[in-house]
PDB file of C-alpha atoms in Angstrom:
ATOM      1  CA  MET Z   1      30.449 -24.479 -21.027  1.00 42.00           C
ATOM      2  CA  THR Z   2      28.840 -22.159 -18.314  1.00 48.00           C
ATOM      3  CA  GLU Z   3      30.282 -18.743 -18.171  1.00 47.00           C
ATOM      4  CA  ARG Z   4      31.751 -17.790 -14.868  1.00 49.00           C
ATOM      5  CA  PRO Z   5      29.775 -14.903 -13.142  1.00 50.00           C
ATOM      6  CA  ARG Z   6      31.094 -11.501 -13.330  1.00 52.00           C
ATOM      7  CA  ILE Z   7      32.995 -10.174 -10.180  1.00 61.00           C
ATOM      8  CA  PRO Z   8      31.777  -6.497  -9.760  1.00 73.00           C
ATOM      9  CA  ARG Z   9      35.094  -5.518  -7.997  1.00 79.00           C
ATOM     10  CA  ARG Z  10      36.955  -6.745 -11.086  1.00 85.00           C
ATOM     11  CA  ASP Z  11      34.834  -4.676 -13.349  1.00 88.00           C
ATOM     12  CA  GLU Z  12      35.642  -1.534 -11.137  1.00 90.00           C
ATOM     13  CA  LEU Z  13      39.239  -2.388 -11.267  1.00 90.00           C
ATOM     14  CA  ALA Z  14      39.151  -2.659 -15.158  1.00 91.00           C
ATOM     15  CA  ARG Z  15      37.614   0.764 -15.406  1.00 91.00           C
ATOM     16  CA  PHE Z  16      39.979   2.146 -12.771  1.00 91.00           C
ATOM     17  CA  LEU Z  17      43.044   0.923 -14.688  1.00 93.00           C
ATOM     18  CA  ARG Z  18      41.850   2.234 -18.074  1.00 92.00           C
ATOM     19  CA  SER Z  19      41.047   5.638 -16.516  1.00 92.00           C
ATOM     20  CA  ARG Z  20      44.543   5.837 -14.934  1.00 90.00           C
ATOM     21  CA  ARG Z  21      46.230   4.865 -18.130  1.00 91.00           C
ATOM     22  CA  ALA Z  22      44.508   7.387 -20.098  1.00 90.00           C
ATOM     23  CA  ARG Z  23      45.764  10.121 -17.715  1.00 89.00           C
ATOM     24  CA  VAL Z  24      49.499   9.421 -17.983  1.00 90.00           C
ATOM     25  CA  ARG Z  25      51.203  11.194 -20.785  1.00 86.00           C
ATOM     26  CA  PRO Z  26      53.957   9.158 -22.525  1.00 87.00           C
ATOM     27  CA  ALA Z  27      56.535  11.998 -21.739  1.00 82.00           C
ATOM     28  CA  ASP Z  28      55.796  11.495 -18.030  1.00 84.00           C
ATOM     29  CA  VAL Z  29      57.347   8.047 -18.243  1.00 82.00           C
ATOM     30  CA  GLY Z  30      60.021   8.728 -20.690  1.00 80.00           C
ATOM     31  CA  LEU Z  31      58.221   7.727 -23.853  1.00 80.00           C
ATOM     32  CA  PRO Z  32      57.990   9.591 -27.063  1.00 75.00           C
ATOM     33  CA  ASP Z  33      54.799  11.557 -27.526  1.00 71.00           C
ATOM     34  CA  GLY Z  34      54.046  10.823 -31.155  1.00 64.00           C
ATOM     35  CA  SER Z  35      51.554  12.591 -33.202  1.00 59.00           C
ATOM     36  CA  ARG Z  36      49.881   9.339 -34.476  1.00 70.00           C
ATOM     37  CA  ARG Z  37      48.464   8.365 -31.167  1.00 69.00           C
ATOM     38  CA  ARG Z  38      44.618   7.799 -31.451  1.00 71.00           C
ATOM     39  CA  THR Z  39      43.918   7.517 -27.801  1.00 71.00           C
ATOM     40  CA  PRO Z  40      44.861   9.684 -24.864  1.00 76.00           C
ATOM     41  CA  GLY Z  41      47.443   8.344 -22.447  1.00 87.00           C
ATOM     42  CA  LEU Z  42      49.479   5.129 -22.560  1.00 89.00           C
ATOM     43  CA  ARG Z  43      48.803   2.047 -24.883  1.00 89.00           C
ATOM     44  CA  ARG Z  44      48.319  -1.151 -22.985  1.00 91.00           C
ATOM     45  CA  GLU Z  45      51.390  -2.533 -24.382  1.00 92.00           C
ATOM     46  CA  GLU Z  46      53.431   0.382 -22.885  1.00 91.00           C
ATOM     47  CA  VAL Z  47      51.899  -0.242 -19.424  1.00 92.00           C
ATOM     48  CA  ALA Z  48      52.782  -3.896 -19.724  1.00 92.00           C
ATOM     49  CA  VAL Z  49      56.493  -3.027 -20.501  1.00 92.00           C
ATOM     50  CA  LEU Z  50      56.648  -0.594 -17.750  1.00 92.00           C
ATOM     51  CA  ALA Z  51      55.157  -2.987 -15.323  1.00 92.00           C
ATOM     52  CA  ASP Z  52      57.106  -5.889 -16.655  1.00 92.00           C
ATOM     53  CA  VAL Z  53      54.139  -8.154 -17.416  1.00 91.00           C
ATOM     54  CA  GLY Z  54      52.756  -9.769 -20.598  1.00 91.00           C
ATOM     55  CA  VAL Z  55      50.519  -7.694 -22.825  1.00 92.00           C
ATOM     56  CA  SER Z  56      47.916 -10.503 -22.877  1.00 92.00           C
ATOM     57  CA  TRP Z  57      47.948 -10.647 -19.119  1.00 90.00           C
ATOM     58  CA  TYR Z  58      47.511  -6.940 -18.655  1.00 92.00           C
ATOM     59  CA  THR Z  59      44.723  -6.746 -21.351  1.00 92.00           C
ATOM     60  CA  TRP Z  60      42.905  -9.458 -19.307  1.00 91.00           C
ATOM     61  CA  LEU Z  61      43.206  -7.416 -16.180  1.00 91.00           C
ATOM     62  CA  GLU Z  62      41.629  -4.531 -18.001  1.00 90.00           C
ATOM     63  CA  GLN Z  63      38.890  -6.576 -19.333  1.00 91.00           C
ATOM     64  CA  GLY Z  64      37.861  -7.511 -15.754  1.00 88.00           C
ATOM     65  CA  ARG Z  65      38.787 -11.237 -16.111  1.00 88.00           C
ATOM     66  CA  ASP Z  66      39.211 -13.186 -12.773  1.00 84.00           C
ATOM     67  CA  ILE Z  67      43.132 -13.769 -12.796  1.00 85.00           C
ATOM     68  CA  HIS Z  68      45.590 -13.820  -9.984  1.00 85.00           C
ATOM     69  CA  VAL Z  69      47.299 -10.526  -9.125  1.00 86.00           C
ATOM     70  CA  SER Z  70      50.328 -10.636  -6.748  1.00 87.00           C
ATOM     71  CA  GLU Z  71      51.333  -7.652  -4.489  1.00 85.00           C
ATOM     72  CA  PRO Z  72      54.657  -7.036  -6.325  1.00 86.00           C
ATOM     73  CA  LEU Z  73      52.834  -6.745  -9.695  1.00 89.00           C
ATOM     74  CA  LEU Z  74      50.406  -4.255  -8.067  1.00 90.00           C
ATOM     75  CA  GLU Z  75      53.368  -2.278  -6.953  1.00 89.00           C
ATOM     76  CA  ARG Z  76      54.747  -2.128 -10.346  1.00 91.00           C
ATOM     77  CA  LEU Z  77      51.460  -1.180 -11.894  1.00 93.00           C
ATOM     78  CA  ALA Z  78      51.172   1.632  -9.346  1.00 91.00           C
ATOM     79  CA  GLN Z  79      54.486   2.878 -10.297  1.00 91.00           C
ATOM     80  CA  ALA Z  80      53.969   2.649 -13.953  1.00 92.00           C
ATOM     81  CA  LEU Z  81      50.625   4.422 -13.788  1.00 93.00           C
ATOM     82  CA  ARG Z  82      52.124   6.871 -11.475  1.00 91.00           C
ATOM     83  CA  LEU Z  83      49.451   6.412  -8.813  1.00 89.00           C
ATOM     84  CA  THR Z  84      49.119   8.517  -5.840  1.00 85.00           C
ATOM     85  CA  PRO Z  85      49.051   6.923  -2.416  1.00 78.00           C
ATOM     86  CA  THR Z  86      45.292   6.998  -2.199  1.00 77.00           C
ATOM     87  CA  GLU Z  87      44.950   5.604  -5.678  1.00 86.00           C
ATOM     88  CA  ARG Z  88      47.468   2.810  -4.872  1.00 86.00           C
ATOM     89  CA  ALA Z  89      45.537   1.962  -1.788  1.00 81.00           C
ATOM     90  CA  HIS Z  90      42.456   1.882  -3.882  1.00 86.00           C
ATOM     91  CA  LEU Z  91      44.174  -0.385  -6.550  1.00 89.00           C
ATOM     92  CA  PHE Z  92      44.848  -2.954  -3.663  1.00 87.00           C
ATOM     93  CA  GLU Z  93      41.294  -2.704  -2.400  1.00 84.00           C
ATOM     94  CA  LEU Z  94      39.873  -3.565  -5.875  1.00 87.00           C
ATOM     95  CA  ALA Z  95      42.406  -6.308  -6.700  1.00 87.00           C
ATOM     96  CA  HIS Z  96      42.638  -8.112  -3.252  1.00 83.00           C
ATOM     97  CA  GLY Z  97      39.607  -6.747  -1.349  1.00 76.00           C
ATOM     98  CA  ARG Z  98      41.896  -5.435   1.555  1.00 72.00           C
ATOM     99  CA  PRO Z  99      44.149  -2.541   2.049  1.00 66.00           C
ATOM    100  CA  ALA Z 100      47.644  -2.280   0.749  1.00 66.00           C
ATOM    101  CA  ALA Z 101      50.689  -2.940   2.844  1.00 63.00           C
ATOM    102  CA  ARG Z 102      51.494   0.350   4.834  1.00 59.00           C
ATOM    103  CA  PRO Z 103      54.305   2.430   3.491  1.00 57.00           C
ATOM    104  CA  THR Z 104      57.224   2.182   5.842  1.00 52.00           C
ATOM    105  CA  ARG Z 105      58.909   5.612   5.338  1.00 56.00           C
ATOM    106  CA  ALA Z 106      57.483   8.466   7.598  1.00 59.00           C
ATOM    107  CA  PRO Z 107      58.029  12.086   7.626  1.00 65.00           C
ATOM    108  CA  GLU Z 108      61.102  13.362   9.657  1.00 75.00           C
ATOM    109  CA  ALA Z 109      59.001  15.790  11.482  1.00 83.00           C
ATOM    110  CA  VAL Z 110      55.216  16.757  12.149  1.00 90.00           C
ATOM    111  CA  SER Z 111      53.467  19.727  11.051  1.00 90.00           C
ATOM    112  CA  ASP Z 112      53.289  22.872  13.167  1.00 93.00           C
ATOM    113  CA  THR Z 113      49.563  22.278  13.581  1.00 94.00           C
ATOM    114  CA  LEU Z 114      49.890  18.967  15.069  1.00 94.00           C
ATOM    115  CA  GLN Z 115      52.827  20.134  17.349  1.00 96.00           C
ATOM    116  CA  ARG Z 116      50.678  22.803  18.773  1.00 97.00           C
ATOM    117  CA  VAL Z 117      47.763  20.354  19.250  1.00 97.00           C
ATOM    118  CA  ILE Z 118      50.002  18.070  21.415  1.00 97.00           C
ATOM    119  CA  ASP Z 119      51.585  21.085  23.128  1.00 97.00           C
ATOM    120  CA  ALA Z 120      48.198  22.117  24.266  1.00 97.00           C
ATOM    121  CA  HIS Z 121      47.345  18.877  25.901  1.00 97.00           C
ATOM    122  CA  PRO Z 122      48.245  19.220  29.581  1.00 97.00           C
ATOM    123  CA  TYR Z 123      49.469  15.655  30.070  1.00 98.00           C
ATOM    124  CA  PRO Z 124      51.863  13.661  28.156  1.00 98.00           C
ATOM    125  CA  ALA Z 125      51.367  13.365  24.298  1.00 98.00           C
ATOM    126  CA  LEU Z 126      53.636  11.734  21.672  1.00 96.00           C
ATOM    127  CA  VAL Z 127      53.429  11.367  17.944  1.00 96.00           C
ATOM    128  CA  SER Z 128      55.381   8.334  16.471  1.00 95.00           C
ATOM    129  CA  THR Z 129      55.553   6.341  13.388  1.00 92.00           C
ATOM    130  CA  ARG Z 130      54.642   2.675  12.654  1.00 89.00           C
ATOM    131  CA  ARG Z 131      58.167   1.688  13.440  1.00 92.00           C
ATOM    132  CA  TRP Z 132      57.772   3.422  16.757  1.00 95.00           C
ATOM    133  CA  ASP Z 133      60.058   6.242  15.853  1.00 95.00           C
ATOM    134  CA  VAL Z 134      59.119   9.304  18.078  1.00 96.00           C
ATOM    135  CA  LEU Z 135      58.663  12.351  15.983  1.00 95.00           C
ATOM    136  CA  ALA Z 136      57.233  14.836  18.325  1.00 96.00           C
ATOM    137  CA  TRP Z 137      56.370  15.078  22.062  1.00 97.00           C
ATOM    138  CA  ASN Z 138      55.187  17.727  24.509  1.00 97.00           C
ATOM    139  CA  ALA Z 139      56.751  19.101  27.794  1.00 96.00           C
ATOM    140  CA  PRO Z 140      54.789  16.578  30.150  1.00 97.00           C
ATOM    141  CA  ALA Z 141      55.988  13.600  27.895  1.00 97.00           C
ATOM    142  CA  ALA Z 142      59.595  14.758  28.331  1.00 96.00           C
ATOM    143  CA  ILE Z 143      59.178  14.636  32.219  1.00 95.00           C
ATOM    144  CA  VAL Z 144      57.938  11.130  31.935  1.00 95.00           C
ATOM    145  CA  TYR Z 145      59.916   9.565  29.346  1.00 92.00           C
ATOM    146  CA  GLY Z 146      62.958  12.040  29.059  1.00 91.00           C
ATOM    147  CA  ASP Z 147      63.716  14.551  26.436  1.00 92.00           C
ATOM    148  CA  TYR Z 148      63.773  12.818  23.182  1.00 93.00           C
ATOM    149  CA  GLY Z 149      65.484  15.898  21.726  1.00 91.00           C
ATOM    150  CA  GLN Z 150      68.689  14.961  23.775  1.00 92.00           C
ATOM    151  CA  LEU Z 151      68.855  11.808  21.768  1.00 92.00           C
ATOM    152  CA  PRO Z 152      70.333  11.236  18.411  1.00 91.00           C
ATOM    153  CA  VAL Z 153      67.561  10.870  15.756  1.00 87.00           C
ATOM    154  CA  GLY Z 154      68.200   7.252  15.281  1.00 86.00           C
ATOM    155  CA  ARG Z 155      67.632   6.618  19.006  1.00 93.00           C
ATOM    156  CA  ARG Z 156      64.366   8.445  19.263  1.00 95.00           C
ATOM    157  CA  ASN Z 157      62.356   5.156  19.305  1.00 96.00           C
ATOM    158  CA  GLY Z 158      59.797   3.912  21.837  1.00 96.00           C
ATOM    159  CA  LEU Z 159      60.880   0.395  21.682  1.00 96.00           C
ATOM    160  CA  TRP Z 160      64.538   1.215  21.978  1.00 96.00           C
ATOM    161  CA  SER Z 161      63.930   3.277  25.113  1.00 95.00           C
ATOM    162  CA  MET Z 162      61.930   0.714  26.723  1.00 95.00           C
ATOM    163  CA  PHE Z 163      64.736  -1.706  26.572  1.00 97.00           C
ATOM    164  CA  THR Z 164      67.878   0.498  27.011  1.00 95.00           C
ATOM    165  CA  GLN Z 165      66.871   3.179  29.437  1.00 93.00           C
ATOM    166  CA  PRO Z 166      66.847   2.030  32.985  1.00 93.00           C
ATOM    167  CA  GLU Z 167      64.968   5.130  34.334  1.00 92.00           C
ATOM    168  CA  ARG Z 168      62.047   4.378  32.205  1.00 92.00           C
ATOM    169  CA  ARG Z 169      61.910   0.713  33.344  1.00 94.00           C
ATOM    170  CA  ALA Z 170      61.952   2.038  36.869  1.00 94.00           C
ATOM    171  CA  LEU Z 171      58.730   3.789  36.460  1.00 95.00           C
ATOM    172  CA  MET Z 172      56.921   0.579  35.277  1.00 95.00           C
ATOM    173  CA  PRO Z 173      56.083  -1.902  38.019  1.00 94.00           C
ATOM    174  CA  ASP Z 174      54.830  -4.393  35.315  1.00 94.00           C
ATOM    175  CA  TRP Z 175      57.704  -3.646  32.932  1.00 96.00           C
ATOM    176  CA  GLU Z 176      58.233  -7.157  31.629  1.00 96.00           C
ATOM    177  CA  SER Z 177      54.646  -7.848  30.702  1.00 95.00           C
ATOM    178  CA  ALA Z 178      54.459  -4.511  29.109  1.00 95.00           C
ATOM    179  CA  ALA Z 179      57.720  -5.092  27.263  1.00 96.00           C
ATOM    180  CA  ARG Z 180      56.550  -8.535  25.917  1.00 95.00           C
ATOM    181  CA  ARG Z 181      53.252  -6.775  24.614  1.00 94.00           C
ATOM    182  CA  SER Z 182      55.292  -4.221  22.883  1.00 95.00           C
ATOM    183  CA  VAL Z 183      57.673  -6.695  21.135  1.00 96.00           C
ATOM    184  CA  ALA Z 184      54.741  -8.613  20.059  1.00 93.00           C
ATOM    185  CA  GLY Z 185      52.913  -5.536  18.780  1.00 93.00           C
ATOM    186  CA  PHE Z 186      56.115  -4.295  16.957  1.00 94.00           C
ATOM    187  CA  ARG Z 187      56.407  -7.747  15.110  1.00 92.00           C
ATOM    188  CA  LEU Z 188      52.718  -7.316  13.874  1.00 88.00           C
ATOM    189  CA  ASP Z 189      53.640  -3.771  12.631  1.00 89.00           C
ATOM    190  CA  ALA Z 190      56.657  -5.203  10.903  1.00 88.00           C
ATOM    191  CA  ALA Z 191      54.578  -7.955   9.047  1.00 82.00           C
ATOM    192  CA  ARG Z 192      51.988  -5.298   7.938  1.00 79.00           C
ATOM    193  CA  ALA Z 193      54.554  -2.946   6.485  1.00 79.00           C
ATOM    194  CA  ALA Z 194      55.241  -2.772   2.723  1.00 71.00           C
ATOM    195  CA  ASP Z 195      59.016  -3.148   3.445  1.00 76.00           C
ATOM    196  CA  ARG Z 196      59.904  -4.653   6.805  1.00 84.00           C
ATOM    197  CA  ALA Z 197      63.646  -4.113   6.336  1.00 87.00           C
ATOM    198  CA  GLU Z 198      63.808  -1.207   8.639  1.00 90.00           C
ATOM    199  CA  PHE Z 199      61.893  -3.087  11.343  1.00 93.00           C
ATOM    200  CA  ASP Z 200      64.156  -6.129  11.124  1.00 93.00           C
ATOM    201  CA  ALA Z 201      67.265  -3.724  11.304  1.00 94.00           C
ATOM    202  CA  LEU Z 202      66.024  -2.089  14.537  1.00 95.00           C
ATOM    203  CA  ALA Z 203      65.298  -5.590  15.861  1.00 96.00           C
ATOM    204  CA  ALA Z 204      68.566  -6.933  15.043  1.00 96.00           C
ATOM    205  CA  GLU Z 205      70.400  -4.083  16.841  1.00 96.00           C
ATOM    206  CA  LEU Z 206      68.158  -4.243  19.781  1.00 97.00           C
ATOM    207  CA  ALA Z 207      68.881  -7.919  20.038  1.00 97.00           C
ATOM    208  CA  SER Z 208      72.518  -7.234  20.145  1.00 97.00           C
ATOM    209  CA  VAL Z 209      72.355  -4.855  23.192  1.00 97.00           C
ATOM    210  CA  SER Z 210      69.438  -6.457  25.169  1.00 97.00           C
ATOM    211  CA  PRO Z 211      69.176 -10.045  26.015  1.00 96.00           C
ATOM    212  CA  GLU Z 212      65.627  -9.634  27.147  1.00 97.00           C
ATOM    213  CA  PHE Z 213      64.596  -8.151  23.831  1.00 97.00           C
ATOM    214  CA  ALA Z 214      66.383 -10.888  21.941  1.00 97.00           C
ATOM    215  CA  ARG Z 215      64.522 -13.452  24.050  1.00 95.00           C
ATOM    216  CA  PHE Z 216      61.120 -11.926  23.619  1.00 96.00           C
ATOM    217  CA  TRP Z 217      61.761 -11.452  19.887  1.00 95.00           C
ATOM    218  CA  SER Z 218      62.766 -15.044  19.526  1.00 93.00           C
ATOM    219  CA  GLU Z 219      59.364 -16.183  20.842  1.00 92.00           C
ATOM    220  CA  HIS Z 220      57.517 -14.886  17.639  1.00 90.00           C
ATOM    221  CA  ASP Z 221      54.495 -13.736  19.532  1.00 91.00           C
ATOM    222  CA  VAL Z 222      52.215 -11.240  17.772  1.00 87.00           C
ATOM    223  CA  ILE Z 223      49.421  -9.050  19.247  1.00 89.00           C
ATOM    224  CA  ASP Z 224      47.313  -6.188  17.875  1.00 86.00           C
ATOM    225  CA  GLN Z 225      47.814  -2.960  19.685  1.00 81.00           C
ATOM    226  CA  VAL Z 226      44.601  -1.670  21.373  1.00 84.00           C
ATOM    227  CA  PRO Z 227      43.856   1.785  20.749  1.00 89.00           C
ATOM    228  CA  GLU Z 228      43.116   2.726  24.386  1.00 94.00           C
ATOM    229  CA  GLY Z 229      44.020   1.211  27.865  1.00 94.00           C
ATOM    230  CA  ARG Z 230      45.520   1.950  31.324  1.00 95.00           C
ATOM    231  CA  LYS Z 231      49.070   2.200  32.464  1.00 95.00           C
ATOM    232  CA  ALA Z 232      50.402   2.716  36.136  1.00 96.00           C
ATOM    233  CA  LEU Z 233      53.667   4.501  36.555  1.00 97.00           C
ATOM    234  CA  VAL Z 234      55.611   5.068  39.717  1.00 97.00           C
ATOM    235  CA  PHE Z 235      57.273   8.467  40.316  1.00 96.00           C
ATOM    236  CA  PRO Z 236      59.613   9.095  43.337  1.00 94.00           C
ATOM    237  CA  GLU Z 237      58.288  12.628  43.631  1.00 93.00           C
ATOM    238  CA  VAL Z 238      54.601  11.757  43.904  1.00 96.00           C
ATOM    239  CA  GLY Z 239      53.908   8.013  43.981  1.00 96.00           C
ATOM    240  CA  VAL Z 240      51.797   6.049  41.575  1.00 97.00           C
ATOM    241  CA  ILE Z 241      49.784   7.679  38.764  1.00 98.00           C
ATOM    242  CA  GLU Z 242      47.399   5.664  36.723  1.00 98.00           C
ATOM    243  CA  PHE Z 243      47.071   7.056  33.334  1.00 98.00           C
ATOM    244  CA  GLU Z 244      44.268   6.314  30.720  1.00 97.00           C
ATOM    245  CA  HIS Z 245      45.734   6.560  27.246  1.00 97.00           C
ATOM    246  CA  VAL Z 246      44.423   6.608  23.684  1.00 97.00           C
ATOM    247  CA  THR Z 247      46.217   6.232  20.377  1.00 96.00           C
ATOM    248  CA  LEU Z 248      44.733   7.885  17.330  1.00 95.00           C
ATOM    249  CA  THR Z 249      45.695   7.502  13.785  1.00 91.00           C
ATOM    250  CA  HIS Z 250      46.790  10.716  11.832  1.00 90.00           C
ATOM    251  CA  ALA Z 251      46.864  10.316   8.017  1.00 80.00           C
ATOM    252  CA  GLU Z 252      49.401  12.363   6.283  1.00 71.00           C
ATOM    253  CA  PRO Z 253      48.612  13.743   2.857  1.00 64.00           C
ATOM    254  CA  ASP Z 254      50.983  11.499   1.121  1.00 60.00           C
ATOM    255  CA  GLY Z 255      49.076   8.378   2.791  1.00 62.00           C
ATOM    256  CA  ARG Z 256      51.551   7.707   5.458  1.00 73.00           C
ATOM    257  CA  GLU Z 257      50.141   7.222   8.909  1.00 83.00           C
ATOM    258  CA  LEU Z 258      51.331   8.567  12.293  1.00 92.00           C
ATOM    259  CA  ARG Z 259      50.106   7.603  15.746  1.00 94.00           C
ATOM    260  CA  VAL Z 260      49.206  10.232  18.202  1.00 97.00           C
ATOM    261  CA  SER Z 261      49.110   9.130  21.777  1.00 97.00           C
ATOM    262  CA  LEU Z 262      47.403  11.054  24.447  1.00 98.00           C
ATOM    263  CA  TYR Z 263      47.621  10.246  28.255  1.00 98.00           C
ATOM    264  CA  SER Z 264      45.467  11.541  30.972  1.00 98.00           C
ATOM    265  CA  PRO Z 265      45.367  10.615  34.688  1.00 98.00           C
ATOM    266  CA  ARG Z 266      42.494   8.606  36.201  1.00 97.00           C
ATOM    267  CA  PRO Z 267      40.147  10.754  38.298  1.00 96.00           C
ATOM    268  CA  GLY Z 268      40.978  11.145  41.863  1.00 96.00           C
ATOM    269  CA  GLU Z 269      44.376  10.793  43.516  1.00 97.00           C
ATOM    270  CA  SER Z 270      46.046  10.175  40.116  1.00 97.00           C
ATOM    271  CA  THR Z 271      44.878  13.452  38.767  1.00 97.00           C
ATOM    272  CA  ALA Z 272      46.005  15.108  41.974  1.00 96.00           C
ATOM    273  CA  ARG Z 273      49.367  13.552  41.885  1.00 97.00           C
ATOM    274  CA  ALA Z 274      49.736  14.270  37.989  1.00 97.00           C
ATOM    275  CA  ARG Z 275      48.890  17.965  38.425  1.00 96.00           C
ATOM    276  CA  LYS Z 276      51.625  18.110  41.053  1.00 96.00           C
ATOM    277  CA  LEU Z 277      54.090  16.331  38.930  1.00 96.00           C
ATOM    278  CA  PHE Z 278      53.505  18.418  35.959  1.00 96.00           C
ATOM    279  CA  ARG Z 279      53.083  21.628  37.973  1.00 93.00           C
ATOM    280  CA  LEU Z 280      49.669  22.375  36.795  1.00 92.00           C
ATOM    281  CA  THR Z 281      47.619  25.187  38.399  1.00 81.00           C
ATOM    282  CA  GLY Z 282      44.103  26.289  38.290  1.00 65.00           C
TER     283      GLY Z 282
END
């Protein structure tokens, strides 16, 4: 019988698992740290018990065999071996050749540094989570979208405000097409999350108060959000301002990701109107 060729990524996965296993002290996972242990860290059978898998199966994994590894099993291994968020992502890359599903939970606030950065931007800037919860904004953003600080924490959400705030809709001459794209992007973000329960809860609540959202959501469209684009908004005070916008990813130390959206007016008349709207001088 011809032996199947080795898969380099599987060999690296085997070495990675062995190295992480050696670093976990039995006491860290509630096991007795006896004096008769001949190797550092956990035994294979202990990892298997903690991850709720068979010892033989886990042994094959550490031997670099080409066996199927499901996402739930990888999550259990990550917990059993007390992996950091970065190590967890590396585990998924080695096992599946693609990133792990993104963590859903996000910090409740941004760092002082990030807040100062967006405050220094002369035009609207927002920081949001992958569930579209708005965590931070600057003064120009409050002029455009309203002061999120006046809303309950559970309502500081870009998708929620798009469908429930008439004043925001009034700014957008192409509101329906923008709203459809937003719903399709939100659905894709939900599918990519490690746990989509919070996404579905928000969608269900929005569907109960907005027939338009319910209709768009039922169409099951998906679209990847582009990192940059243009958006025209109409302001009673100054007229139409066409903004260019970019969205950057900000990685938190624990592996969670935030989105930083920066807006700037197009050169020319839009810039003149924006400077008037935001009372910029100089």
